[in-house]
Amino acid sequence: MLDLCSGNGEAVLSLDERCRPDSLILTAKFPAQIVLPDRRFVYDTVSRDALRDDFPVRHMRTMFNAWHHFSLQEQRTLLQKHGPDGLLVAEVLEPDALTFLRVGLASTLLQVLLCPFVKPFRPLRIFFTWFIPVNIV
């Protein structure tokens, strides 16, 4: 199985042991430096763009917690490109207090704190993050 847009791999690796495949290749546009808990799994350290790159190996493809990052047109492109090999898309967020807290922090507090460090620096970004926070309006 080939996991697209794996990020740090947490979503696919958190699957119950009964659901895990016999072999798994994790890919990402911005690969992370992680140690996988199982030798059956491989993290491809080469940057792989699910929209543009070819994946010559014919595997069932999965995408965990990444679908929402793509526009409607990009989602259509992904379905056309990867659908024929089999594509499972799953947004796996548990509805609990910890998930709510993590999403809330990432979408609000961390945006405010990290905004000045985003390159290239733009004064409008500071304005719309600090003075008119668009994600709260």
Short mmCIF file of C-alpha atoms in Angstrom, two decimals:
data_model
loop_
_atom_site.label_atom_id
_atom_site.label_comp_id
_atom_site.label_asym_id
_atom_site.label_seq_id
_atom_site.Cartn_x
_atom_site.Cartn_y
_atom_site.Cartn_z
CA MET A 1 0.00 0.00 0.00
CA LEU A 2 1.19 3.53 -0.79
CA ASP A 3 0.18 6.37 1.54
CA LEU A 4 0.13 9.79 -0.12
CA CYS A 5 0.70 13.05 1.78
CA SER A 6 1.78 11.17 4.91
CA GLY A 7 3.33 14.12 6.74
CA ASN A 8 4.75 12.68 9.94
CA GLY A 9 2.86 9.42 9.36
CA GLU A 10 0.87 9.70 12.58
CA ALA A 11 -2.56 9.23 10.98
CA VAL A 12 -1.80 6.02 9.09
CA LEU A 13 0.45 4.61 11.81
CA SER A 14 -2.26 5.11 14.43
CA LEU A 15 -4.45 2.54 12.71
CA ASP A 16 -5.37 -0.43 14.83
CA GLU A 17 -2.96 -3.36 14.38
CA ARG A 18 -5.75 -5.38 12.75
CA CYS A 19 -6.12 -2.76 10.00
CA ARG A 20 -2.46 -2.29 9.14
CA PRO A 21 -1.26 -3.59 5.78
CA ASP A 22 1.52 -6.12 5.29
CA SER A 23 3.67 -3.44 3.67
CA LEU A 24 3.35 0.32 3.55
CA ILE A 25 5.24 3.08 1.74
CA LEU A 26 4.70 6.55 3.20
CA THR A 27 5.25 9.57 0.94
CA ALA A 28 5.06 13.33 1.44
CA LYS A 29 5.73 16.56 -0.39
CA PHE A 30 7.74 17.68 2.64
CA PRO A 31 9.16 14.45 4.09
CA ALA A 32 9.71 14.28 7.83
CA GLN A 33 12.63 12.67 9.61
CA ILE A 34 10.88 9.92 11.52
CA VAL A 35 11.66 6.45 12.76
CA LEU A 36 9.00 3.93 11.83
CA PRO A 37 7.98 1.38 14.45
CA ASP A 38 7.75 -1.52 12.03
CA ARG A 39 10.25 -2.80 9.45
CA ARG A 40 7.37 -3.57 7.06
CA PHE A 41 6.93 0.18 6.61
CA VAL A 42 9.15 2.47 4.52
CA TYR A 43 9.19 6.27 4.59
CA ASP A 44 10.25 7.65 1.22
CA THR A 45 12.57 10.57 2.01
CA VAL A 46 12.31 11.94 -1.55
CA SER A 47 9.78 14.75 -1.92
CA ARG A 48 6.68 13.39 -3.69
CA ASP A 49 3.88 15.68 -4.87
CA ALA A 50 0.67 13.68 -5.15
CA LEU A 51 -0.68 16.08 -7.78
CA ARG A 52 2.33 16.20 -10.08
CA ASP A 53 4.65 13.25 -9.50
CA ASP A 54 4.25 9.84 -11.05
CA PHE A 55 4.16 6.84 -8.76
CA PRO A 56 5.16 3.97 -11.05
CA VAL A 57 4.61 1.27 -8.46
CA ARG A 58 1.08 -0.05 -8.74
CA HIS A 59 -0.24 -0.10 -5.22
CA MET A 60 -3.51 0.63 -3.53
CA ARG A 61 -3.17 4.27 -2.42
CA THR A 62 -4.38 5.89 0.77
CA MET A 63 -4.60 9.46 1.97
CA PHE A 64 -5.19 9.98 5.69
CA ASN A 65 -6.02 13.46 7.03
CA ALA A 66 -4.78 15.26 3.92
CA TRP A 67 -7.81 15.55 1.63
CA HIS A 68 -8.96 18.84 3.17
CA HIS A 69 -5.69 20.53 2.09
CA PHE A 70 -6.69 20.36 -1.58
CA SER A 71 -9.09 22.53 -3.57
CA LEU A 72 -12.05 20.93 -5.33
CA GLN A 73 -10.19 20.97 -8.66
CA GLU A 74 -7.10 19.40 -7.06
CA GLN A 75 -9.29 16.73 -5.47
CA ARG A 76 -10.69 15.89 -8.90
CA THR A 77 -7.15 15.69 -10.28
CA LEU A 78 -6.12 13.34 -7.46
CA LEU A 79 -9.10 11.08 -8.16
CA GLN A 80 -8.29 10.95 -11.87
CA LYS A 81 -4.59 10.35 -11.27
CA HIS A 82 -4.73 7.83 -8.42
CA GLY A 83 -8.26 6.45 -8.62
CA PRO A 84 -7.54 3.76 -11.22
CA ASP A 85 -5.02 2.12 -8.83
CA GLY A 86 -7.51 2.34 -5.96
CA LEU A 87 -7.59 5.35 -3.64
CA LEU A 88 -8.89 5.32 -0.07
CA VAL A 89 -9.37 8.81 1.39
CA ALA A 90 -10.00 9.09 5.14
CA GLU A 91 -10.17 12.13 7.38
CA VAL A 92 -9.54 10.55 10.77
CA LEU A 93 -10.09 13.06 13.55
CA GLU A 94 -11.47 11.76 16.80
CA PRO A 95 -14.19 13.97 18.25
CA ASP A 96 -12.65 14.43 21.69
CA ALA A 97 -11.43 17.32 23.83
CA LEU A 98 -7.76 16.77 22.96
CA THR A 99 -8.43 16.97 19.21
CA PHE A 100 -10.54 20.09 19.70
CA LEU A 101 -7.74 21.67 21.73
CA ARG A 102 -5.04 20.75 19.18
CA VAL A 103 -7.03 22.08 16.22
CA GLY A 104 -7.98 25.22 18.14
CA LEU A 105 -4.38 25.92 19.11
CA ALA A 106 -3.05 25.24 15.63
CA SER A 107 -5.67 27.37 13.90
CA THR A 108 -5.65 30.33 16.28
CA LEU A 109 -2.95 30.70 18.90
CA LEU A 110 -0.06 29.28 16.89
CA GLN A 111 -1.04 31.40 13.87
CA VAL A 112 -0.79 34.53 15.99
CA LEU A 113 2.55 33.55 17.51
CA LEU A 114 4.24 32.32 14.34
CA CYS A 115 2.91 34.90 11.89
CA PRO A 116 5.93 37.26 12.04
CA PHE A 117 8.30 34.42 11.13
CA VAL A 118 6.53 33.34 7.91
CA LYS A 119 8.61 34.13 4.83
CA PRO A 120 8.27 36.29 2.83
CA PHE A 121 7.27 38.80 5.47
CA ARG A 122 4.13 40.80 4.59
CA PRO A 123 2.58 43.53 6.75
CA LEU A 124 -0.91 42.54 5.54
CA ARG A 125 -0.40 39.07 7.02
CA ILE A 126 0.25 40.65 10.42
CA PHE A 127 -2.83 42.86 10.02
CA PHE A 128 -5.17 40.00 9.08
CA THR A 129 -3.74 37.70 11.74
CA TRP A 130 -3.42 40.05 14.71
CA PHE A 131 -6.02 42.76 14.16
CA ILE A 132 -8.69 41.05 12.07
CA PRO A 133 -8.21 37.31 12.64
CA VAL A 134 -9.97 35.85 9.59
CA ASN A 135 -10.28 32.36 11.10
CA ILE A 136 -12.43 33.72 13.95
CA VAL A 137 -14.64 36.09 11.92
#
